[in-house]
Coordinates of C-alpha atoms and ligand atoms in Angstrom, one line a residue:
M1 CA -28.9 0.5 5.1
I2 CA -26.1 -0.9 3.0
E3 CA -26.8 -4.6 2.1
V4 CA -23.4 -6.3 2.2
V5 CA -23.3 -9.3 -0.2
E6 CA -21.2 -12.4 0.1
P7 CA -19.8 -13.0 -3.4
A8 CA -19.5 -16.8 -3.1
T9 CA -23.2 -17.1 -2.4
A10 CA -24.7 -13.9 -3.8
Q11 CA -26.6 -13.7 -0.5
V12 CA -26.8 -10.7 1.9
M13 CA -24.5 -11.4 4.8
A14 CA -24.9 -8.2 6.8
E15 CA -26.6 -4.8 6.8
V16 CA -24.8 -1.7 8.0
P17 CA -26.1 1.9 8.3
R18 CA -25.4 3.9 5.1
A19 CA -23.5 7.1 6.0
G20 CA -24.2 10.3 4.0
V21 CA -22.9 13.9 4.0
E22 CA -24.2 14.6 7.5
E23 CA -22.3 11.6 9.0
T24 CA -19.2 12.4 7.0
D25 CA -19.2 16.0 8.3
A26 CA -19.8 14.7 11.9
A27 CA -16.8 12.4 11.5
V28 CA -14.6 15.2 10.2
A29 CA -15.7 17.4 13.1
A30 CA -14.9 14.6 15.6
A31 CA -11.5 14.1 14.0
R32 CA -10.8 17.8 14.0
A33 CA -11.7 18.1 17.7
A34 CA -9.4 15.1 18.6
F35 CA -6.5 16.4 16.5
P36 CA -4.7 18.8 18.9
A37 CA -4.6 16.3 21.8
W38 CA -3.6 13.4 19.6
R39 CA -0.8 15.4 18.0
D40 CA 0.5 16.3 21.4
V41 CA 0.5 12.7 22.8
S42 CA 4.2 12.1 23.5
P43 CA 5.9 10.0 20.8
G44 CA 6.5 7.1 23.2
D45 CA 2.9 7.0 24.3
R46 CA 1.7 7.2 20.7
A47 CA 4.0 4.3 19.8
A48 CA 2.6 2.3 22.8
L49 CA -1.0 2.9 21.7
L50 CA -0.2 1.7 18.1
H51 CA 1.5 -1.4 19.5
R52 CA -1.6 -2.0 21.7
L53 CA -3.8 -1.6 18.6
A54 CA -1.6 -4.2 16.7
D55 CA -1.9 -6.6 19.6
R56 CA -5.7 -6.3 19.7
I57 CA -5.9 -6.8 15.9
E58 CA -3.7 -9.9 16.3
E59 CA -6.0 -11.3 19.0
K60 CA -9.0 -10.9 16.7
S61 CA -7.2 -11.9 13.4
D62 CA -8.9 -15.2 12.9
A63 CA -12.4 -13.6 13.1
L64 CA -11.2 -10.7 11.0
A65 CA -9.8 -13.1 8.4
T66 CA -13.1 -15.0 8.2
L67 CA -15.1 -11.8 7.8
E68 CA -12.8 -10.5 5.1
A69 CA -12.8 -13.9 3.3
R70 CA -16.6 -14.0 3.2
N71 CA -17.1 -10.3 2.4
A72 CA -14.4 -10.0 -0.3
G73 CA -14.7 -13.6 -1.6
K74 CA -11.0 -14.3 -1.0
P75 CA -9.4 -17.6 0.0
I76 CA -9.2 -17.9 3.8
S77 CA -5.4 -18.6 3.6
D78 CA -4.9 -15.3 1.7
A79 CA -7.1 -13.5 4.2
R80 CA -5.1 -14.8 7.1
G81 CA -1.9 -13.6 5.4
E82 CA -3.5 -10.2 4.9
M83 CA -4.4 -9.9 8.6
S84 CA -0.9 -10.7 9.5
M85 CA 0.3 -7.9 7.3
V86 CA -2.2 -5.5 8.9
V87 CA -0.6 -6.4 12.3
D88 CA 2.9 -5.9 10.9
C89 CA 1.9 -2.6 9.4
F90 CA 0.7 -1.2 12.8
R91 CA 3.8 -2.5 14.5
Y92 CA 6.2 -1.1 11.8
Y93 CA 4.6 2.4 12.1
A94 CA 4.5 2.2 15.9
G95 CA 8.3 2.8 15.5
A96 CA 7.7 6.0 13.6
P97 CA 6.6 8.6 16.2
E98 CA 10.0 8.4 17.9
R99 CA 11.8 8.5 14.5
L100 CA 10.2 11.5 12.8
L101 CA 13.5 13.1 12.4
G102 CA 14.2 16.6 11.0
H103 CA 17.5 18.2 9.8
T104 CA 19.8 20.8 11.1
I105 CA 21.1 22.9 8.3
P106 CA 24.2 25.1 8.4
V107 CA 23.2 28.8 7.9
A108 CA 24.7 32.2 8.8
G109 CA 23.8 34.0 12.0
G110 CA 22.0 31.3 13.8
V111 CA 20.6 27.7 13.8
D112 CA 18.2 26.3 11.2
M113 CA 16.2 23.2 11.8
T114 CA 13.3 21.3 10.3
F115 CA 10.3 19.5 11.8
R116 CA 7.9 17.0 10.4
E117 CA 4.5 18.4 11.4
A118 CA 1.2 16.4 11.3
L119 CA -1.2 17.6 8.7
G120 CA -4.5 17.5 10.7
V121 CA -7.5 15.5 9.6
V122 CA -6.8 13.1 6.8
G123 CA -9.5 11.4 4.7
L124 CA -8.7 7.8 3.6
I125 CA -10.7 6.2 0.8
T126 CA -10.2 2.5 0.2
P127 CA -11.2 -0.1 -2.4
W128 CA -13.0 -3.5 -2.0
N129 CA -10.2 -5.8 -3.1
F130 CA -7.9 -5.7 0.0
P131 CA -10.2 -3.9 2.4
L132 CA -8.4 -3.9 5.8
T133 CA -4.9 -4.4 4.4
I134 CA -5.1 -1.2 2.3
A135 CA -6.8 0.6 5.2
S136 CA -3.9 -0.3 7.4
W137 CA -1.3 1.0 4.9
K138 CA -2.9 4.4 5.3
V139 CA -4.3 4.5 8.9
A140 CA -1.0 3.3 10.5
P141 CA 1.4 6.0 9.1
A142 CA -1.3 8.7 9.3
L143 CA -1.9 8.1 13.1
A144 CA 1.8 7.5 13.7
A145 CA 2.6 11.0 12.3
G146 CA 0.0 12.6 14.6
N147 CA -2.9 13.0 12.3
T148 CA -6.5 12.1 13.0
V149 CA -8.4 10.0 10.5
V150 CA -11.7 9.6 8.7
L151 CA -11.7 6.3 6.8
K152 CA -14.2 5.6 4.1
P153 CA -14.2 1.9 3.0
A154 CA -15.7 0.7 -0.2
E155 CA -19.4 0.2 0.0
L156 CA -19.1 -3.4 -1.0
T157 CA -16.7 -4.3 1.8
P158 CA -17.1 -2.1 4.9
L159 CA -17.2 -4.8 7.6
T160 CA -13.5 -5.1 8.6
S161 CA -13.0 -1.4 8.6
L162 CA -16.0 -0.9 10.9
E163 CA -14.4 -3.6 13.2
L164 CA -11.2 -1.7 13.1
E165 CA -12.9 1.4 14.5
R166 CA -14.3 -0.6 17.4
I167 CA -10.9 -2.3 18.0
A168 CA -9.1 1.0 18.1
L169 CA -11.4 2.3 20.9
D170 CA -10.9 -0.9 22.8
A171 CA -7.1 -0.5 22.4
G172 CA -7.4 2.9 24.1
L173 CA -7.2 5.3 21.1
P174 CA -9.1 8.4 22.1
E175 CA -12.5 9.0 20.7
G176 CA -12.4 10.9 17.4
V177 CA -8.9 9.8 16.4
L178 CA -10.1 7.1 14.0
N179 CA -13.6 7.5 12.5
V180 CA -15.1 5.2 9.9
V181 CA -17.9 6.3 7.5
A182 CA -19.4 3.5 5.4
G183 CA -21.3 5.1 2.5
P184 CA -21.2 5.7 -1.2
G185 CA -18.0 7.1 -2.8
S186 CA -19.9 9.7 -4.7
V187 CA -21.4 11.0 -1.5
C188 CA -19.1 10.4 1.5
G189 CA -15.8 10.1 -0.6
S190 CA -16.4 13.3 -2.5
R191 CA -17.4 15.1 0.7
L192 CA -14.1 14.2 2.2
V193 CA -12.4 15.5 -1.0
E194 CA -14.1 18.9 -0.9
H195 CA -14.3 19.3 2.9
P196 CA -12.2 22.4 3.9
D197 CA -11.2 20.8 7.3
V198 CA -9.7 17.8 5.6
A199 CA -6.0 18.4 5.0
K200 CA -5.2 15.4 2.8
V201 CA -6.9 12.6 1.0
A202 CA -5.2 9.3 0.4
F203 CA -7.1 7.2 -2.1
T204 CA -6.7 3.7 -3.5
G205 CA -9.0 2.8 -6.3
S206 CA -9.5 3.2 -10.1
T207 CA -7.6 5.6 -12.2
E208 CA -10.9 7.1 -13.3
V209 CA -12.1 8.0 -9.8
G210 CA -8.5 9.1 -9.0
R211 CA -8.6 11.7 -11.7
S212 CA -11.8 13.2 -10.2
I213 CA -10.2 13.2 -6.8
A214 CA -7.1 15.0 -8.0
A215 CA -9.4 17.6 -9.7
G216 CA -11.5 18.0 -6.6
A217 CA -8.5 18.3 -4.2
A218 CA -7.2 21.1 -6.3
Q219 CA -10.0 23.4 -5.0
T220 CA -8.5 23.5 -1.5
I221 CA -4.9 22.5 -2.5
K222 CA -5.3 19.3 -0.5
R223 CA -2.4 16.9 -0.4
V224 CA -3.2 13.7 -2.2
T225 CA -1.8 10.3 -2.4
L226 CA -3.3 8.3 -5.3
E227 CA -2.8 4.5 -5.6
L228 CA -4.6 3.7 -8.9
G229 CA -4.9 1.0 -11.5
G230 CA -2.3 -1.1 -13.3
K231 CA -1.7 -3.3 -16.3
S232 CA 1.6 -4.8 -15.2
A233 CA 4.0 -6.7 -17.4
N234 CA 5.6 -10.1 -16.4
V235 CA 8.5 -10.3 -18.9
I236 CA 9.9 -13.7 -19.4
F237 CA 13.1 -14.2 -21.4
A238 CA 14.0 -17.5 -23.1
D239 CA 17.1 -17.9 -20.9
A240 CA 14.9 -17.8 -17.7
D241 CA 13.9 -20.8 -15.6
I242 CA 10.8 -21.3 -17.7
E243 CA 9.2 -23.9 -15.4
A244 CA 9.6 -21.6 -12.4
A245 CA 8.3 -18.6 -14.3
A246 CA 5.3 -20.5 -15.6
A247 CA 4.5 -22.1 -12.2
A248 CA 4.6 -18.6 -10.6
A249 CA 2.7 -16.7 -13.3
P250 CA -0.9 -17.9 -12.5
S251 CA -0.9 -16.6 -8.9
A252 CA 0.7 -13.4 -10.1
V253 CA -2.4 -12.6 -12.2
F254 CA -5.2 -14.8 -10.8
G255 CA -4.5 -14.1 -7.1
N256 CA -7.5 -12.4 -5.5
A257 CA -9.3 -13.6 -8.7
G258 CA -7.3 -11.1 -10.7
Q259 CA -8.7 -8.2 -8.6
D260 CA -5.3 -6.9 -7.7
C261 CA -3.8 -3.6 -8.9
C262 CA -0.4 -5.4 -9.2
A263 CA -1.8 -8.3 -11.3
R264 CA 0.7 -9.2 -13.9
S265 CA -2.0 -9.4 -16.6
R266 CA 0.3 -8.9 -19.6
I267 CA 2.7 -11.9 -19.8
L268 CA 5.4 -11.0 -22.3
V269 CA 7.3 -14.1 -23.4
E270 CA 10.3 -14.2 -25.7
R271 CA 8.9 -15.8 -28.9
S272 CA 11.2 -18.9 -28.9
A273 CA 9.9 -19.8 -25.4
V274 CA 6.2 -19.3 -25.9
D275 CA 5.3 -22.9 -26.6
D276 CA 7.2 -24.3 -23.6
F277 CA 5.9 -21.5 -21.4
L278 CA 2.3 -22.1 -22.3
A279 CA 2.6 -25.9 -21.8
A280 CA 4.0 -25.4 -18.3
M281 CA 1.5 -22.6 -17.5
E282 CA -1.4 -24.8 -18.6
R283 CA -0.4 -27.4 -16.0
A284 CA -0.3 -24.7 -13.3
V285 CA -3.6 -23.1 -14.3
T286 CA -5.6 -26.3 -14.6
A287 CA -4.3 -27.4 -11.1
M288 CA -5.6 -24.2 -9.5
V289 CA -8.3 -24.8 -6.9
V290 CA -11.1 -22.4 -7.5
G291 CA -14.0 -22.5 -5.0
D292 CA -15.4 -21.8 -1.6
P293 CA -13.3 -19.0 0.0
L294 CA -13.6 -20.7 3.4
D295 CA -12.1 -24.0 2.2
E296 CA -8.5 -24.2 3.3
K297 CA -7.4 -25.7 -0.1
T298 CA -9.0 -22.9 -2.2
E299 CA -6.5 -20.7 -4.2
M300 CA -9.0 -18.5 -6.0
G301 CA -12.5 -17.4 -5.0
P302 CA -15.3 -15.6 -6.9
L303 CA -15.4 -12.0 -8.3
I304 CA -16.7 -9.3 -6.0
S305 CA -20.1 -8.7 -7.7
A306 CA -22.4 -9.4 -10.5
D307 CA -21.4 -6.1 -12.2
Q308 CA -17.7 -7.2 -12.0
L309 CA -18.6 -10.6 -13.5
E310 CA -20.3 -8.9 -16.4
T311 CA -17.4 -6.5 -17.0
V312 CA -14.8 -9.2 -16.9
G313 CA -16.8 -11.4 -19.2
S314 CA -16.9 -8.6 -21.8
Y315 CA -13.1 -9.1 -22.3
V316 CA -13.5 -12.8 -23.3
P317 CA -16.1 -12.7 -26.2
D318 CA -16.8 -16.0 -28.0
D319 CA -14.1 -15.4 -30.6
A320 CA -11.4 -14.6 -28.0
P321 CA -8.1 -16.5 -28.4
V322 CA -8.5 -18.7 -25.3
A323 CA -5.4 -20.8 -24.9
I324 CA -6.0 -22.0 -21.4
R325 CA -9.1 -22.1 -19.2
G326 CA -9.1 -23.4 -15.6
S327 CA -12.2 -24.4 -13.6
A328 CA -14.8 -22.5 -11.6
P329 CA -17.9 -23.7 -9.7
D330 CA -21.4 -23.6 -11.2
G331 CA -24.3 -22.2 -9.3
P332 CA -24.7 -19.1 -7.1
G333 CA -21.9 -16.7 -6.7
F334 CA -19.9 -14.5 -9.1
W335 CA -17.5 -17.2 -10.6
F336 CA -15.2 -16.8 -13.5
A337 CA -12.6 -19.4 -14.5
P338 CA -9.0 -18.3 -14.8
T339 CA -8.4 -17.7 -18.5
V340 CA -5.3 -17.2 -20.6
L341 CA -5.5 -15.5 -24.0
S342 CA -2.8 -16.2 -26.5
P343 CA -1.4 -14.8 -28.7
V344 CA -2.6 -11.2 -28.0
S345 CA -1.3 -7.9 -29.4
N346 CA -0.6 -5.2 -26.9
S347 CA -3.1 -2.9 -28.6
D348 CA -6.0 -5.4 -28.2
R349 CA -8.6 -4.3 -25.6
A350 CA -7.8 -7.1 -23.2
A351 CA -4.1 -6.1 -23.2
A352 CA -4.7 -2.3 -23.1
E353 CA -7.3 -2.0 -20.3
E354 CA -7.2 -3.1 -16.7
I355 CA -9.6 -6.0 -16.6
F356 CA -9.5 -6.6 -12.8
G357 CA -10.5 -10.2 -13.2
P358 CA -8.7 -13.6 -13.8
V359 CA -7.8 -13.0 -17.5
A360 CA -4.2 -12.9 -18.6
C361 CA -2.8 -12.0 -22.1
V362 CA 0.3 -13.7 -23.5
I363 CA 2.2 -11.3 -25.8
P364 CA 5.2 -12.6 -27.7
F365 CA 8.3 -10.4 -28.1
A366 CA 11.5 -10.6 -30.2
D367 CA 14.3 -9.0 -28.0
E368 CA 15.1 -6.9 -25.0
A369 CA 14.3 -3.6 -26.8
E370 CA 10.9 -4.8 -27.9
A371 CA 10.1 -6.2 -24.5
A372 CA 10.8 -2.9 -22.8
A373 CA 8.8 -1.0 -25.5
I374 CA 5.7 -3.2 -25.1
A375 CA 6.0 -3.2 -21.3
N376 CA 6.0 0.7 -21.4
D377 CA 3.2 1.0 -24.0
T378 CA 0.5 1.6 -21.4
I379 CA -0.9 4.5 -19.4
Y380 CA -0.1 2.6 -16.3
G381 CA 3.1 1.9 -14.3
L382 CA 2.5 0.1 -11.1
S383 CA 4.3 -3.2 -10.8
G384 CA 5.9 -5.9 -12.9
S385 CA 8.5 -8.7 -13.1
V386 CA 11.5 -9.8 -15.2
W387 CA 12.6 -13.4 -15.5
T388 CA 16.1 -14.2 -16.8
R389 CA 19.3 -15.9 -15.7
D390 CA 21.3 -12.9 -17.1
G391 CA 21.8 -10.5 -14.2
A392 CA 22.9 -7.5 -16.2
K393 CA 19.9 -7.9 -18.6
A394 CA 17.6 -8.2 -15.5
L395 CA 18.9 -4.9 -14.1
R396 CA 18.8 -3.2 -17.5
M397 CA 15.1 -4.2 -17.8
A398 CA 14.3 -3.2 -14.3
R399 CA 15.6 0.3 -15.0
A400 CA 14.0 0.5 -18.4
I401 CA 10.5 -0.4 -17.4
E402 CA 8.5 2.7 -16.3
T403 CA 7.0 1.3 -13.1
G404 CA 7.0 2.0 -9.4
V405 CA 7.7 -1.6 -8.3
I406 CA 9.5 -4.4 -10.1
S407 CA 10.8 -7.8 -9.1
I408 CA 13.5 -10.0 -10.7
N409 CA 12.8 -13.8 -10.9
S410 CA 9.9 -13.2 -8.5
N411 CA 6.4 -11.7 -8.6
S412 CA 6.3 -10.1 -5.2
S413 CA 5.2 -6.5 -5.1
V414 CA 4.4 -5.4 -1.6
R415 CA 6.1 -5.4 1.7
V416 CA 5.4 -3.4 4.8
T417 CA 9.0 -2.1 5.0
T418 CA 9.5 -1.0 1.3
P419 CA 7.8 1.8 -0.7
F420 CA 4.9 1.0 -2.9
G421 CA 3.2 3.2 -5.6
G422 CA 2.9 3.9 -9.2
F423 CA 4.5 5.8 -12.1
K424 CA 2.4 7.5 -14.8
Q425 CA -1.4 7.1 -14.4
S426 CA -1.0 4.4 -11.7
G427 CA -0.7 7.2 -9.1
V428 CA 1.2 9.7 -7.1
G429 CA 3.0 9.4 -3.8
R430 CA 4.2 6.2 -2.0
E431 CA 2.7 4.0 0.7
L432 CA 4.5 1.7 3.1
G433 CA 8.1 1.7 4.1
P434 CA 9.8 4.9 5.3
D435 CA 8.4 7.0 2.4
A436 CA 4.8 6.9 3.5
L437 CA 5.5 9.2 6.4
D438 CA 6.6 11.9 4.1
H439 CA 3.0 11.9 2.7
Y440 CA 1.4 12.4 6.1
T441 CA 3.6 15.3 7.3
D442 CA 4.6 18.7 6.1
V443 CA 8.1 20.1 6.6
K444 CA 8.4 23.1 8.8
N445 CA 11.6 25.1 8.7
V446 CA 12.6 27.1 11.8
Y447 CA 15.4 29.6 11.9
Y448 CA 16.7 30.7 15.3
R449 CA 19.0 33.8 15.3
T450 CA 21.9 33.4 17.7
D451 CA 24.1 36.3 16.6
E452 CA 24.1 39.0 19.2
D453 CA 24.0 42.1 16.9
Ligands
LIG501 P1 -13.2 2.7 -7.2 O1 -12.3 3.8 -7.7 O2 -14.5 2.5 -7.8 O3 -13.5 3.0 -5.6 C1 -12.5 3.1 -4.7 C2 -13.0 3.9 -3.5 O4 -13.4 5.2 -3.9 C3 -14.3 3.3 -2.9 O5 -14.3 3.5 -1.5 C4 -15.4 4.2 -3.5 O6 -16.6 4.3 -2.7 C5 -14.7 5.6 -3.6 N1 -15.2 6.5 -4.6 C6 -15.9 6.2 -5.7 N2 -16.3 7.3 -6.3 C7 -15.8 8.4 -5.6 C8 -15.8 9.8 -5.7 N3 -16.4 10.4 -6.8 N4 -15.1 10.5 -4.8 C9 -14.5 9.9 -3.8 N5 -14.5 8.6 -3.6 C10 -15.1 7.8 -4.5 O7 -12.3 1.4 -7.2 P2 -12.7 0.0 -6.8 O8 -13.5 -0.6 -7.8 O9 -13.1 -0.1 -5.3 O10 -11.2 -0.8 -6.8 C11 -10.7 -1.2 -7.9 C12 -9.6 -0.3 -8.5 O11 -8.7 0.0 -7.4 C13 -8.8 -0.9 -9.6 O12 -8.6 0.1 -10.6 C14 -7.4 -1.2 -8.9 O13 -6.4 -1.2 -9.8 C15 -7.4 -0.1 -7.9 N6 -6.4 -0.4 -6.8 C16 -5.2 0.2 -6.8 C17 -4.3 -0.2 -5.8 C18 -3.0 0.5 -5.7 O14 -2.4 0.4 -4.6 N7 -2.5 1.1 -6.7 C19 -4.6 -1.2 -4.9 C20 -5.9 -1.8 -5.0 C21 -6.8 -1.4 -5.9

C-alpha cells in the first residue's frame, strides 16, 4: 500500500494500493483495447461526454478541493480555484473534437488533404504540486483528440486522480478510456516510457527525471511533451509601480509554498529601487497568513514532505543573507517560513538552482541589458514578469527573455485558453490553449488523384 501523508499534520490520511509493472501493463492493455471504439465515437458524442465529465467534476468540486488541500497541503481557497480550472479545462477541450480541422492543399492532378489522427494510448505522468490541475491539462486534450489514457499521478498525491477515474466512469466514459495507476515513478512511470504500446508520454516534473524520460522515449521514438523545472525572473524597473510590484511579488514566489514551476524566485530589481522595493515587500511578506490549509484565511501551507523541508532548508544556511522572514507555525507538519534573501548574486546556489520552496532571491541590476543577461543566465526558461511603466521597454524585455511564458505588470502564467510550456531545459511542447492538441495528434496527409489519365 501507499501511505498518503497529510503535510500539515505529518499523519497518514489514506492508504491506496501501490501499483507495479503488472498493474501498469494491465492499464495499458485496457487502454489499447478501448482505443478503436473511443477514436470512432462521433465528435459530437465525444464532446458531450467531456461536458458531462466537466459537470460531474463541478458537482464534486468542494469535496475534491478539500481532498487536494489536505493531501497537497495547499490553502483551501487555492484548491477551490484549481478545481474550477479543472472544470474549465474539460469544458474548453470538449469544444475540440468538432474543431480538429485539417487543411486542403493545392496540388497537381488531384486533391490533397490533411487529417489530425489520434495517437493511440498516451501515458500521462504528473507531479505532486498541482495534482488534479496538471492531470486535467493532459487528460482533457488527450481524450478530446480521441486517445485513451493511462495516468500516473505522483506517489505523494494520488487521491484526486483516483477520484477522477471513478468520476469519469460515472459520467459515462467507456471502461478503459481513462485508467489511473498509482505507484512509484521508477516502476510505473518508467514502464509507461518503455512500453511499446504507449504512443506518447506527457510528463510534468523535474528536469532531472525529464532527461531520463526523453532518453527512454527515444528507444521507441515515442512522442514526448515535457513540462519541467523553472527559475523564473521577476524583473522590476525603477520606473514601475514599485508598491504594486512589491505587493504582488510574494504570492508569485510563495504561492503553493513556492512549490510552483512558475515561481518567480529570482527577483531582479533595478539598483536604485532596491531599498524601496524591499521595504514594501517586507510589509507584504510579514502580512502573509501561513497555516492550516483548511482555514479560509490561509495564504500559504506547509511543504509537501519532510524530504522537501530538508532540501529547502539547505538553501538557507545560518550565514544566508536573510533580508525578510515571514512566519510559520511550530509543531507537526512540514513548515518553512517565507524567506527573502538579499542581495544575492545570480551565480549563488540559491539563485542558480530550482529550490521549489518559499525562498526568493533579490538580485540588483544596473540597466535593461544587464537585466536581460541575468534573466537569461540559467538553464531554465519557463515563466517570468516585467514591471515598468515604459511600454516599449516592457515589450523589448518580453522578447529578449528566453522563456515560454511572460507577463507584463502582472505575475500570471497559466490560463486554460493560452499555451503554456518552457524554453531551454524547462521542457518541450506546449500544454493548454489550442496548441496542446497538436501534441496529442499526428498529421496524416491524403492525396486523392482526380485526373482521368
Ligand atoms: P518528479 O520529477 O520527481 O516526479 C514527477 C512525476 O514523475 C511523478 O509522478 C513521479 O512518480 C514520476 N517519476 C519519477 N521518476 C520517474 C522515472 N524514472 N520515470 C518515469 N516517471 C518518473 O517531480 P516532482 O518532485 O513530483 O515535481 C516537482 C518538479 O516538477 C519541479 O521540478 C517542478 O518545477 C516541476 N513542475 C513543472 C511544471 C511545468 O508545467 N513545467 C509544473 C509543475 C511542476
